[in-house]
Short mmCIF file of C-alpha atoms in Angstrom, two decimals:
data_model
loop_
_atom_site.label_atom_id
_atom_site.label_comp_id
_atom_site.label_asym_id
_atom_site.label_seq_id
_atom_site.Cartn_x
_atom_site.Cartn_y
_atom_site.Cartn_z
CA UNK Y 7 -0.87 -7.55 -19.53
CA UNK Y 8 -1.39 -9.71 -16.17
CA UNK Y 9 1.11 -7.18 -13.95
CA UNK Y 10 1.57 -8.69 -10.72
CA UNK Y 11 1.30 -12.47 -10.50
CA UNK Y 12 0.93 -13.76 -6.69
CA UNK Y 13 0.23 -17.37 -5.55
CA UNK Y 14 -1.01 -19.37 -4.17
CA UNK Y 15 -4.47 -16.95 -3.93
CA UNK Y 16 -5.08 -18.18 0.02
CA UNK Y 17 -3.50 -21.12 1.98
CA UNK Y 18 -4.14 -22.62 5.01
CA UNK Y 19 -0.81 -23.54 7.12
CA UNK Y 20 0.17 -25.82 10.02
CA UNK Y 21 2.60 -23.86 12.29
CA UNK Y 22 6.00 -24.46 11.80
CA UNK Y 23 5.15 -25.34 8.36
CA UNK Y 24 7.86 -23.31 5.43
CA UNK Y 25 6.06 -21.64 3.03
CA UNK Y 26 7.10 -19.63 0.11
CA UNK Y 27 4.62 -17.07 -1.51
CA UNK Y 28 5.17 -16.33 -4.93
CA UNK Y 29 5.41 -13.08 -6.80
CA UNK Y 30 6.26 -12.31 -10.49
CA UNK Y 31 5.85 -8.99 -12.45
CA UNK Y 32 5.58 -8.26 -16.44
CA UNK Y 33 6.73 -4.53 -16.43
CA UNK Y 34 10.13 -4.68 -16.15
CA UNK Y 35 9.97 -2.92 -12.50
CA UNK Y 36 13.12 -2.53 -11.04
CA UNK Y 37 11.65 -2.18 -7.22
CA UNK Y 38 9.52 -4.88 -5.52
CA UNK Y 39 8.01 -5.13 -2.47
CA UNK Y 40 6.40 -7.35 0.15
CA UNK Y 41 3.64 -5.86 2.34
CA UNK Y 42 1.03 -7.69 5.25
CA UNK Y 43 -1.66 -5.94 6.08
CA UNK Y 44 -3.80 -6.75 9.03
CA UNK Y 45 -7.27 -5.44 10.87
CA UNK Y 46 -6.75 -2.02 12.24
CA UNK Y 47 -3.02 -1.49 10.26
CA UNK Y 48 -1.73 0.22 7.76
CA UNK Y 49 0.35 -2.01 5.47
CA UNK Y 50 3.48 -3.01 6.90
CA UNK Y 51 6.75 -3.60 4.56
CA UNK Y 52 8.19 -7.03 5.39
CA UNK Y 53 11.52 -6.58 2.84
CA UNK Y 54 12.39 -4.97 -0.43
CA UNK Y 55 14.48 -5.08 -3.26
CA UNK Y 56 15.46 -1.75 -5.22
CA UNK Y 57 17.17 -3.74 -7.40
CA UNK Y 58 17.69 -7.65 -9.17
CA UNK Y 59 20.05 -9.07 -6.68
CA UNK Y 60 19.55 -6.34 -3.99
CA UNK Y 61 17.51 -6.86 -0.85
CA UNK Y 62 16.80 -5.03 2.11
CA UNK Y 63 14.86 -5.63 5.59
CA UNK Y 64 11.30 -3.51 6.03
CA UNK Y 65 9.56 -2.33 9.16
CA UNK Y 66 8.78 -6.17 10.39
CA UNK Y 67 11.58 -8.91 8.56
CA UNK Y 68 11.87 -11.51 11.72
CA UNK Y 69 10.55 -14.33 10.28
CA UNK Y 70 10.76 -14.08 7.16
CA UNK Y 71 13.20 -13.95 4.13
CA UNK Y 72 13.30 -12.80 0.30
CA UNK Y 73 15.64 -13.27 -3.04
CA UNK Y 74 16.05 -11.34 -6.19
CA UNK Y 75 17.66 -13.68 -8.54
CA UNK Y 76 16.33 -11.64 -11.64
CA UNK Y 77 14.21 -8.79 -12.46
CA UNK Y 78 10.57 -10.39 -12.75
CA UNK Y 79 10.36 -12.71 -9.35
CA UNK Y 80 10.74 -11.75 -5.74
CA UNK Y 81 9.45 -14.71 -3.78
CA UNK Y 82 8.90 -14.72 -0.28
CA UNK Y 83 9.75 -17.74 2.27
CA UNK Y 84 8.62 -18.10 5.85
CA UNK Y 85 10.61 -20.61 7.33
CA UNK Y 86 8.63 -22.25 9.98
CA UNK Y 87 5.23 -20.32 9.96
CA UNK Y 88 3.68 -19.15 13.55
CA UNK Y 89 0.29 -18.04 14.16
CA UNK Y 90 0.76 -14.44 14.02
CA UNK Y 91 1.96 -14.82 10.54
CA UNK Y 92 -1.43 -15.30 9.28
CA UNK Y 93 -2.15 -11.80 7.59
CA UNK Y 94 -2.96 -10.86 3.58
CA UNK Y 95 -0.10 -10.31 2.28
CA UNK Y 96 0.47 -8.14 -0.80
CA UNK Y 97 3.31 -7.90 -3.28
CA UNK Y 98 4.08 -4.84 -4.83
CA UNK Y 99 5.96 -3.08 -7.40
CA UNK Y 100 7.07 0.55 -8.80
CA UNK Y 101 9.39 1.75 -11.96
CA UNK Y 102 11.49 3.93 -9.46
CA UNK Y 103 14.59 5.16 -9.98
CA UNK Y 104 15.12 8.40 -7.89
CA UNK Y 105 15.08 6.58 -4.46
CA UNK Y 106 11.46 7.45 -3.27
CA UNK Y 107 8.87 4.61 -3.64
CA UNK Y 108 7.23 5.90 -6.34
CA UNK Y 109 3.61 4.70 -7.90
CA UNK Y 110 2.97 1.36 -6.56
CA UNK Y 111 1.31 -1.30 -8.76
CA UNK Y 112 -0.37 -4.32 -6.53
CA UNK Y 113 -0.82 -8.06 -7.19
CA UNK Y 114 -4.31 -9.31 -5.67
CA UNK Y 115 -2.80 -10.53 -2.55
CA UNK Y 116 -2.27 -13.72 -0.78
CA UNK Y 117 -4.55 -14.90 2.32
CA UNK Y 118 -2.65 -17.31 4.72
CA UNK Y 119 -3.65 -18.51 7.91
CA UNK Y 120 -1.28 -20.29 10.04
CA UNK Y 121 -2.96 -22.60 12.51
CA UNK M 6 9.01 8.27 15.28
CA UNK M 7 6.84 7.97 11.82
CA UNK M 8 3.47 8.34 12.06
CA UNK M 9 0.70 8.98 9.80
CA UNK M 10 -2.52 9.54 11.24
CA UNK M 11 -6.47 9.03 9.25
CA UNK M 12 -9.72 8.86 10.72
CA UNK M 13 -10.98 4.92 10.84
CA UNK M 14 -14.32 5.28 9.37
CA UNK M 15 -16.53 7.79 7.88
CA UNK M 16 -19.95 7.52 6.54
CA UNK M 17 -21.43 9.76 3.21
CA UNK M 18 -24.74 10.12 1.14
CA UNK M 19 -24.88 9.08 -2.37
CA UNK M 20 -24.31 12.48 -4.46
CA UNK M 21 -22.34 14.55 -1.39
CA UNK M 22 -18.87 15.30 -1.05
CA UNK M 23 -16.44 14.04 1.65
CA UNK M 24 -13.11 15.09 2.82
CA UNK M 25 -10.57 12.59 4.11
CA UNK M 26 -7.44 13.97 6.28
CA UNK M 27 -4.75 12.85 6.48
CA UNK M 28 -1.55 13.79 9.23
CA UNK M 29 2.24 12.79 8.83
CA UNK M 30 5.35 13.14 11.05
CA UNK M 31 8.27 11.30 8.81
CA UNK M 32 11.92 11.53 9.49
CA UNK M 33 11.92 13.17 5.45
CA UNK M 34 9.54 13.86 2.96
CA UNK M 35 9.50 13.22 -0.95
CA UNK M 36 5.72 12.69 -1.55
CA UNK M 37 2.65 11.82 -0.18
CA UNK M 38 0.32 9.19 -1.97
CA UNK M 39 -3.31 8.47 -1.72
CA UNK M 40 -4.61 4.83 -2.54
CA UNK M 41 -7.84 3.48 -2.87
CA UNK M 42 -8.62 -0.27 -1.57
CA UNK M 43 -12.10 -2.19 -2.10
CA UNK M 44 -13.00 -4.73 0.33
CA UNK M 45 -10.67 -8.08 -0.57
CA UNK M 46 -8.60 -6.12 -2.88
CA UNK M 47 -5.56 -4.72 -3.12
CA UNK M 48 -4.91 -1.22 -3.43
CA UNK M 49 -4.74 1.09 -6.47
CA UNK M 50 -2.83 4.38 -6.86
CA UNK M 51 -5.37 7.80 -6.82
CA UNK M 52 -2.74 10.49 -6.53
CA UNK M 53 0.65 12.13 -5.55
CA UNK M 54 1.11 15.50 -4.08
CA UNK M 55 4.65 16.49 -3.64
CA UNK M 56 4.24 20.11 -3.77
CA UNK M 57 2.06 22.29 -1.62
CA UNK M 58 -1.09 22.83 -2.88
CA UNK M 59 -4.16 21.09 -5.10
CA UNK M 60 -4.51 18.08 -7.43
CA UNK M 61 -7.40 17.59 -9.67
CA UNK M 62 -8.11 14.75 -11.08
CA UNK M 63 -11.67 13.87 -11.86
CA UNK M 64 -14.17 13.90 -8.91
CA UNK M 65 -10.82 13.18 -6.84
CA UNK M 66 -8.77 15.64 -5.62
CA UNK M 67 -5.58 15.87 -3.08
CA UNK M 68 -4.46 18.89 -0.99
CA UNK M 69 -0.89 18.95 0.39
CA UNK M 70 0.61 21.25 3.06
CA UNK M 71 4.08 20.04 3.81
CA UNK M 72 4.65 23.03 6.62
CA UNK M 73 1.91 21.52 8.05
CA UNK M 74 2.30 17.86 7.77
CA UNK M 75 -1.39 17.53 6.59
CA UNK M 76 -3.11 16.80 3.12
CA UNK M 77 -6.82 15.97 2.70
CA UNK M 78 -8.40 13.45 -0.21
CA UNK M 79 -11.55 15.07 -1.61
CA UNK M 80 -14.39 12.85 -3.30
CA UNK M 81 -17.04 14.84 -5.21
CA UNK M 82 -20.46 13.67 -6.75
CA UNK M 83 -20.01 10.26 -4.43
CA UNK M 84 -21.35 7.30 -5.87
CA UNK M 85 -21.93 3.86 -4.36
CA UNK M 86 -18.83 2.61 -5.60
CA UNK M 87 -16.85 4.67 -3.85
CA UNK M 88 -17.62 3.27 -1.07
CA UNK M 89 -14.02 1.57 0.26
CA UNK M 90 -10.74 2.27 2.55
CA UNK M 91 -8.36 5.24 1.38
CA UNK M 92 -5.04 5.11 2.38
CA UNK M 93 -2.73 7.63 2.62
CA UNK M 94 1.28 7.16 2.68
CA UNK M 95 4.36 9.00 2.75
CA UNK M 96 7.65 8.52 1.01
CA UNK M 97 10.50 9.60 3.34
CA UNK M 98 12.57 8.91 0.75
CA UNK M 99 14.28 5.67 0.64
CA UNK M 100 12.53 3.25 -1.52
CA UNK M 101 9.77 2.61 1.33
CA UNK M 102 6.22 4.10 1.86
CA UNK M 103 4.67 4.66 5.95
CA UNK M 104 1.19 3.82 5.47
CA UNK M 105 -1.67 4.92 7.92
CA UNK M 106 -4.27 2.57 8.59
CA UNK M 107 -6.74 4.07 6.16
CA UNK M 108 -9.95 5.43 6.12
CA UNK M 109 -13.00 3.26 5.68
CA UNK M 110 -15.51 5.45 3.68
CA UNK M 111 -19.03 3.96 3.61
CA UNK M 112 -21.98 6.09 1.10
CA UNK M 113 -25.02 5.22 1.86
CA UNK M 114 -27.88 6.40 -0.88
#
């Protein structure tokens, strides 16, 4: 059972650059989540999506955007990548259904560095 | 605001047993989480504490007091692998988690 899928692993980005990291999930999870988490921060939730074809905007969206065409993928796309985009950023997911978060499970993250 | 405060770093001996606090002020409340994360990993799920009071599981345990905003992660018989960041977060609610910053626990033998 691989669980969360992310790619690529770490890239390396010229600025103004569009990127899309990929996430997909095996568990049949109907939340998903995008997190960065940098030096000194707690994780910060970019957007989410309670459900396929749902979406919604997290603590720090500008910048970036998300889609939920179907239950397994939630990719993320920054449109023209700036410096203080480069973070780790992790996707996430949980089998939630009573509107609280609930456990989250974690793909192994994604390292990119804008330049 | 939301807040959730954690102490940035604390150090342990091999064996001991450490206690990791944990403050929250969150616009509602439906269940604080504890996660552990080794260095260049991602995070994994320990506990949840919705209910006042004490969660055993293993060597880990989690203390919640809603009235006063405050739950503690308690590591027993440390061992060198336990050495990483725990996190705590809060659920207001809504489909999201407010994460602190976490705690960076280092045992040293």
């Amino acid at each position: 059972i691989a669980g969360i899928t992310q790619a690529p692993t770490s890239q390396i980005l010229a600025a103004g650059r569009r990127m899309t990291l990929r996430c997909t999930q095996d568990m049949r999870h109907n939340a998903m989540y995008w997190y960065r988490q940098d030096l000194g921060l707690g994780l910060r939730l970019i957007h989410y999506s309670n459900t396929a074809g749902t979406t919604g905007k997290g603590e720090v969206p500008d910048g970036y955007s998300v889609s939920r065409a179907n239950t397994d993928d939630f990719p993320l796309t920054l449109a023209s990548a700036v410096p203080s985009q480069t973070s780790v950023y992790f996707c996430a997911s949980s089998d939630s259904n009573s509107g609280d978060a609930g456990e989250l499970f974690f793909g192994e993250g994604s390292r990119l560095t804008v330049l | 605001g939301q807040n959730i405060d954690q102490p940035t770093e604390m150090t342990a001996t091999e064996g001991a047993i450490v206690q990791i606090n944990c403050t929250y002020q969150t616009s509602g409340f439906n269940g604080l989480f504890w996660y552990q994360q080794h260095a260049g990993e991602a995070p994994t799920f320990l506990s949840y504490n919705v209910l006042d009071g004490l969660e055993e599981k293993g060597r880990f345990s989690s203390f919640l007091s809603r009235s006063k905003g405050y739950s503690y992660l308690l590591l027993k018989e440390l061992q060198m692998k336990d050495s990483a960041s725990y996190l705590c977060a809060v659920s207001p609610g809504d489909y999201q988690l407010i994460w602190g910053a976490g705690t960076k626990l280092i045992i040293k033998p």
